[in-house]
Amino acid sequence: MARLDNKACIVTGGSAGIGLAIVRRLLDEGAHVLFCGQDDGRGADALAALDTPNAHFLRADVSEEADCEALLARAVTLFGRLDILVNNAAKAAVALIPDHSTEEWRRSTAVNLDSVFFLSRGAVRQFRKQGGGVIVNVASISGLAGDGAYPSYCAQKGAVINLTRAMATYHARENIRINALCPGFVETPATDAFKAFPQLLEDWFRSIPAQRPAQPEEMASIVAFLASDDASYMHGSIVVADGGVTAATGQPTQVPIG
């Protein structure tokens, strides 16, 4: 039996990149998955690629409370329950604070943080009716330390990490597990823009102890683990998958020895 056999799941931002890899892995583990995105065309393409009746798409803007509530209601209508919520949708605003528009700050905060609040609130209410459930929040190593070009993203992902901890410490007693994944650099359509700067990418990958970026499937495997009973005693854990970036002091690793 697959680890997630017949589990009912929601994955936000599931039409491409890490989100689509998560959807595919949860399906491979036996789950039924409702995923969302803002583009009907991408959603249709993803459904065609997945090619299974166990996958469902709903167009939704998770920065909007009403859309989040509709997503939760759709899952319960489709599956009769909700077992797993993966808050994956994200928006990175590239702007220094002096140049950051209020509109972009609020928009990125709504996608990166408000959506986690809206959906977690509804999921916990549903989990209480069922006797338990799982939330996996996809945060970032940018929530653990500062990236100068992404101050708003760092603030929002840092908030997601501590929200994860805070929710987990209370709801663990209700058989509700809440954990977070913090990826480093992952090759996705969202990071394709960096390919226009090959020297930047070369220097970036050289700074990663593993000497390479991650693939979406590597993140999906961790989400599947956190969603499964294999992680049954994990509550409020912040799982880092960054090729060793946050393990390093920043000092040279290749130095003469002896």
GROMACS .gro file of C-alpha atoms in nm:
model
  258
    1MET     CA    1   0.000   0.000   0.000
    2ALA     CA    2   0.126   0.348  -0.088
    3ARG     CA    3   0.203   0.579   0.205
    4LEU     CA    4  -0.077   0.821   0.116
    5ASP     CA    5  -0.330   0.574  -0.016
    6ASN     CA    6  -0.671   0.747  -0.061
    7LYS     CA    7  -0.561   1.058   0.129
    8ALA     CA    8  -0.739   1.378   0.021
    9CYS     CA    9  -0.495   1.660  -0.051
   10ILE     CA   10  -0.481   2.025  -0.151
   11VAL     CA   11  -0.167   2.171  -0.311
   12THR     CA   12  -0.152   2.543  -0.384
   13GLY     CA   13   0.054   2.671  -0.676
   14GLY     CA   14   0.044   2.321  -0.819
   15SER     CA   15   0.047   2.392  -1.192
   16ALA     CA   16   0.426   2.413  -1.237
   17GLY     CA   17   0.764   2.387  -1.069
   18ILE     CA   18   0.785   2.256  -0.714
   19GLY     CA   19   0.408   2.253  -0.684
   20LEU     CA   20   0.353   2.030  -0.985
   21ALA     CA   21   0.628   1.795  -0.866
   22ILE     CA   22   0.454   1.775  -0.528
   23VAL     CA   23   0.120   1.698  -0.693
   24ARG     CA   24   0.279   1.423  -0.901
   25ARG     CA   25   0.455   1.268  -0.601
   26LEU     CA   26   0.143   1.271  -0.384
   27LEU     CA   27  -0.049   1.102  -0.664
   28ASP     CA   28   0.227   0.843  -0.698
   29GLU     CA   29   0.192   0.779  -0.324
   30GLY     CA   30  -0.177   0.696  -0.374
   31ALA     CA   31  -0.341   1.029  -0.285
   32HIS     CA   32  -0.626   1.219  -0.447
   33VAL     CA   33  -0.514   1.576  -0.514
   34LEU     CA   34  -0.690   1.906  -0.578
   35PHE     CA   35  -0.437   2.165  -0.690
   36CYS     CA   36  -0.483   2.529  -0.777
   37GLY     CA   37  -0.325   2.807  -0.977
   38GLN     CA   38  -0.426   3.135  -1.136
   39ASP     CA   39  -0.399   3.024  -1.498
   40ASP     CA   40  -0.663   2.792  -1.645
   41GLY     CA   41  -0.436   2.704  -1.937
   42ARG     CA   42  -0.150   2.593  -1.715
   43GLY     CA   43  -0.393   2.399  -1.501
   44ALA     CA   44  -0.529   2.217  -1.804
   45ASP     CA   45  -0.176   2.141  -1.926
   46ALA     CA   46  -0.082   2.004  -1.585
   47LEU     CA   47  -0.392   1.783  -1.573
   48ALA     CA   48  -0.311   1.649  -1.918
   49ALA     CA   49   0.047   1.572  -1.816
   50LEU     CA   50  -0.064   1.402  -1.494
   51ASP     CA   51  -0.320   1.196  -1.686
   52THR     CA   52  -0.511   1.051  -1.390
   53PRO     CA   53  -0.866   1.085  -1.260
   54ASN     CA   54  -0.722   1.135  -0.912
   55ALA     CA   55  -0.597   1.486  -1.000
   56HIS     CA   56  -0.826   1.788  -1.003
   57PHE     CA   57  -0.762   2.156  -1.078
   58LEU     CA   58  -0.938   2.470  -0.956
   59ARG     CA   59  -0.847   2.819  -1.066
   60ALA     CA   60  -0.788   3.020  -0.749
   61ASP     CA   61  -0.600   3.328  -0.631
   62VAL     CA   62  -0.488   3.220  -0.286
   63SER     CA   63  -0.422   3.581  -0.183
   64GLU     CA   64  -0.802   3.618  -0.172
   65GLU     CA   65  -0.987   3.482   0.132
   66ALA     CA   66  -1.294   3.390  -0.073
   67ASP     CA   67  -1.087   3.185  -0.319
   68CYS     CA   68  -0.919   2.998  -0.032
   69GLU     CA   69  -1.256   2.916   0.119
   70ALA     CA   70  -1.382   2.798  -0.219
   71LEU     CA   71  -1.074   2.575  -0.259
   72LEU     CA   72  -1.131   2.414   0.080
   73ALA     CA   73  -1.501   2.364   0.009
   74ARG     CA   74  -1.425   2.210  -0.330
   75ALA     CA   75  -1.188   1.958  -0.174
   76VAL     CA   76  -1.445   1.847   0.081
   77THR     CA   77  -1.710   1.823  -0.191
   78LEU     CA   78  -1.480   1.615  -0.413
   79PHE     CA   79  -1.332   1.386  -0.149
   80GLY     CA   80  -1.568   1.405   0.148
   81ARG     CA   81  -1.277   1.507   0.371
   82LEU     CA   82  -0.936   1.676   0.374
   83ASP     CA   83  -0.628   1.499   0.505
   84ILE     CA   84  -0.333   1.703   0.378
   85LEU     CA   85  -0.282   2.070   0.293
   86VAL     CA   86   0.037   2.179   0.118
   87ASN     CA   87   0.079   2.557   0.119
   88ASN     CA   88   0.321   2.596  -0.171
   89ALA     CA   89   0.209   2.907  -0.364
   90ALA     CA   90   0.467   3.187  -0.357
   91LYS     CA   91   0.556   3.521  -0.509
   92ALA     CA   92   0.904   3.674  -0.479
   93ALA     CA   93   0.923   4.051  -0.513
   94VAL     CA   94   1.270   4.167  -0.618
   95ALA     CA   95   1.304   4.516  -0.472
   96LEU     CA   96   1.505   4.689  -0.204
   97ILE     CA   97   1.297   4.841   0.075
   98PRO     CA   98   1.358   5.206  -0.032
   99ASP     CA   99   1.229   5.117  -0.380
  100HIS     CA  100   0.954   4.874  -0.277
  101SER     CA  101   0.603   4.982  -0.372
  102THR     CA  102   0.330   4.944  -0.114
  103GLU     CA  103   0.117   4.764  -0.372
  104GLU     CA  104   0.385   4.500  -0.438
  105TRP     CA  105   0.455   4.459  -0.066
  106ARG     CA  106   0.089   4.393   0.005
  107ARG     CA  107   0.043   4.167  -0.297
  108SER     CA  108   0.345   3.948  -0.216
  109THR     CA  109   0.249   3.935   0.152
  110ALA     CA  110  -0.101   3.825   0.055
  111VAL     CA  111   0.032   3.540  -0.160
  112ASN     CA  112   0.316   3.428   0.067
  113LEU     CA  113   0.162   3.473   0.411
  114ASP     CA  114  -0.209   3.556   0.403
  115SER     CA  115  -0.280   3.244   0.196
  116VAL     CA  116  -0.114   3.025   0.460
  117PHE     CA  117  -0.333   3.185   0.727
  118PHE     CA  118  -0.656   3.156   0.526
  119LEU     CA  119  -0.602   2.796   0.423
  120SER     CA  120  -0.454   2.672   0.751
  121ARG     CA  121  -0.745   2.820   0.942
  122GLY     CA  122  -0.996   2.637   0.725
  123ALA     CA  123  -0.795   2.316   0.719
  124VAL     CA  124  -0.764   2.299   1.098
  125ARG     CA  125  -1.139   2.349   1.132
  126GLN     CA  126  -1.194   2.057   0.895
  127PHE     CA  127  -0.928   1.842   1.063
  128ARG     CA  128  -1.099   1.889   1.400
  129LYS     CA  129  -1.416   1.737   1.257
  130GLN     CA  130  -1.221   1.433   1.134
  131GLY     CA  131  -0.984   1.379   1.425
  132GLY     CA  132  -0.663   1.497   1.260
  133GLY     CA  133  -0.473   1.602   0.951
  134VAL     CA  134  -0.144   1.737   0.815
  135ILE     CA  135  -0.022   2.076   0.693
  136VAL     CA  136   0.309   2.118   0.511
  137ASN     CA  137   0.417   2.476   0.448
  138VAL     CA  138   0.676   2.536   0.177
  139ALA     CA  139   0.886   2.819   0.317
  140SER     CA  140   1.245   2.900   0.213
  141ILE     CA  141   1.596   2.937   0.348
  142SER     CA  142   1.528   3.305   0.279
  143GLY     CA  143   1.308   3.285   0.589
  144LEU     CA  144   1.605   3.169   0.797
  145ALA     CA  145   1.853   3.439   0.697
  146GLY     CA  146   1.861   3.758   0.494
  147ASP     CA  147   1.885   3.790   0.117
  148GLY     CA  148   1.950   4.153   0.035
  149ALA     CA  149   1.757   4.164  -0.294
  150TYR     CA  150   1.447   3.995  -0.149
  151PRO     CA  151   1.369   4.168   0.182
  152SER     CA  152   0.993   4.130   0.160
  153TYR     CA  153   1.022   3.761   0.062
  154CYS     CA  154   1.257   3.703   0.355
  155ALA     CA  155   1.013   3.869   0.595
  156GLN     CA  156   0.716   3.673   0.462
  157LYS     CA  157   0.887   3.334   0.461
  158GLY     CA  158   1.027   3.402   0.808
  159ALA     CA  159   0.670   3.464   0.922
  160VAL     CA  160   0.555   3.138   0.761
  161ILE     CA  161   0.826   2.949   0.951
  162ASN     CA  162   0.727   3.091   1.288
  163LEU     CA  163   0.356   3.055   1.212
  164THR     CA  164   0.429   2.689   1.143
  165ARG     CA  165   0.595   2.650   1.482
  166ALA     CA  166   0.322   2.837   1.667
  167MET     CA  167   0.038   2.639   1.513
  168ALA     CA  168   0.219   2.310   1.560
  169THR     CA  169   0.279   2.357   1.931
  170TYR     CA  170  -0.092   2.383   2.003
  171HIS     CA  171  -0.256   2.163   1.744
  172ALA     CA  172  -0.027   1.865   1.804
  173ARG     CA  173  -0.260   1.767   2.088
  174GLU     CA  174  -0.542   1.746   1.832
  175ASN     CA  175  -0.357   1.496   1.611
  176ILE     CA  176  -0.279   1.773   1.364
  177ARG     CA  177   0.079   1.780   1.237
  178ILE     CA  178   0.220   2.104   1.094
  179ASN     CA  179   0.573   2.126   0.954
  180ALA     CA  180   0.763   2.333   0.700
  181LEU     CA  181   1.014   2.273   0.423
  182CYS     CA  182   1.282   2.533   0.347
  183PRO     CA  183   1.428   2.482   0.000
  184GLY     CA  184   1.737   2.652  -0.132
  185PHE     CA  185   1.783   2.719  -0.504
  186VAL     CA  186   1.555   2.493  -0.708
  187GLU     CA  187   1.550   2.482  -1.088
  188THR     CA  188   1.193   2.575  -1.185
  189PRO     CA  189   1.019   2.799  -1.440
  190ALA     CA  190   1.029   3.069  -1.171
  191THR     CA  191   1.410   3.063  -1.160
  192ASP     CA  192   1.457   3.041  -1.539
  193ALA     CA  193   1.503   3.419  -1.550
  194PHE     CA  194   1.846   3.374  -1.391
  195LYS     CA  195   1.964   3.188  -1.701
  196ALA     CA  196   2.011   3.529  -1.862
  197PHE     CA  197   2.296   3.581  -1.614
  198PRO     CA  198   2.520   3.274  -1.659
  199GLN     CA  199   2.809   3.412  -1.453
  200LEU     CA  200   2.575   3.484  -1.165
  201LEU     CA  201   2.445   3.127  -1.178
  202GLU     CA  202   2.795   2.982  -1.199
  203ASP     CA  203   2.903   3.178  -0.892
  204TRP     CA  204   2.580   3.092  -0.713
  205PHE     CA  205   2.612   2.718  -0.771
  206ARG     CA  206   2.978   2.728  -0.671
  207SER     CA  207   2.873   2.875  -0.337
  208ILE     CA  208   2.646   2.576  -0.269
  209PRO     CA  209   2.841   2.297  -0.094
  210ALA     CA  210   2.662   2.039  -0.314
  211GLN     CA  211   2.780   2.241  -0.617
  212ARG     CA  212   2.442   2.226  -0.791
  213PRO     CA  213   2.082   2.346  -0.770
  214ALA     CA  214   1.801   2.120  -0.654
  215GLN     CA  215   1.535   1.966  -0.874
  216PRO     CA  216   1.164   2.003  -0.791
  217GLU     CA  217   1.131   1.628  -0.741
  218GLU     CA  218   1.381   1.644  -0.455
  219MET     CA  219   1.157   1.887  -0.272
  220ALA     CA  220   0.847   1.683  -0.352
  221SER     CA  221   0.998   1.373  -0.190
  222ILE     CA  222   1.043   1.563   0.137
  223VAL     CA  223   0.686   1.696   0.127
  224ALA     CA  224   0.558   1.342   0.071
  225PHE     CA  225   0.756   1.223   0.372
  226LEU     CA  226   0.627   1.505   0.595
  227ALA     CA  227   0.272   1.434   0.481
  228SER     CA  228   0.300   1.062   0.557
  229ASP     CA  229   0.285   0.863   0.880
  230ASP     CA  230   0.662   0.814   0.845
  231ALA     CA  231   0.684   1.163   0.999
  232SER     CA  232   0.425   1.088   1.268
  233TYR     CA  233   0.627   1.240   1.555
  234MET     CA  234   0.728   1.556   1.373
  235HIS     CA  235   0.547   1.869   1.491
  236GLY     CA  236   0.678   2.217   1.412
  237SER     CA  237   0.988   2.086   1.238
  238ILE     CA  238   1.162   2.315   0.989
  239VAL     CA  239   1.326   2.087   0.733
  240VAL     CA  240   1.606   2.249   0.535
  241ALA     CA  241   1.696   2.117   0.187
  242ASP     CA  242   1.951   2.357   0.042
  243GLY     CA  243   2.256   2.156  -0.064
  244GLY     CA  244   2.438   2.262   0.252
  245VAL     CA  245   2.409   2.641   0.213
  246THR     CA  246   2.288   2.716   0.565
  247ALA     CA  247   2.527   2.460   0.715
  248ALA     CA  248   2.826   2.663   0.598
  249THR     CA  249   2.993   2.955   0.775
  250GLY     CA  250   3.083   3.119   0.445
  251GLN     CA  251   3.453   3.060   0.498
  252PRO     CA  252   3.650   2.867   0.231
  253THR     CA  253   3.602   2.490   0.241
  254GLN     CA  254   3.894   2.404   0.012
  255VAL     CA  255   4.198   2.488   0.220
  256PRO     CA  256   4.540   2.316   0.251
  257ILE     CA  257   4.542   2.049   0.520
  258GLY     CA  258   4.856   1.901   0.677
   0.00000   0.00000   0.00000
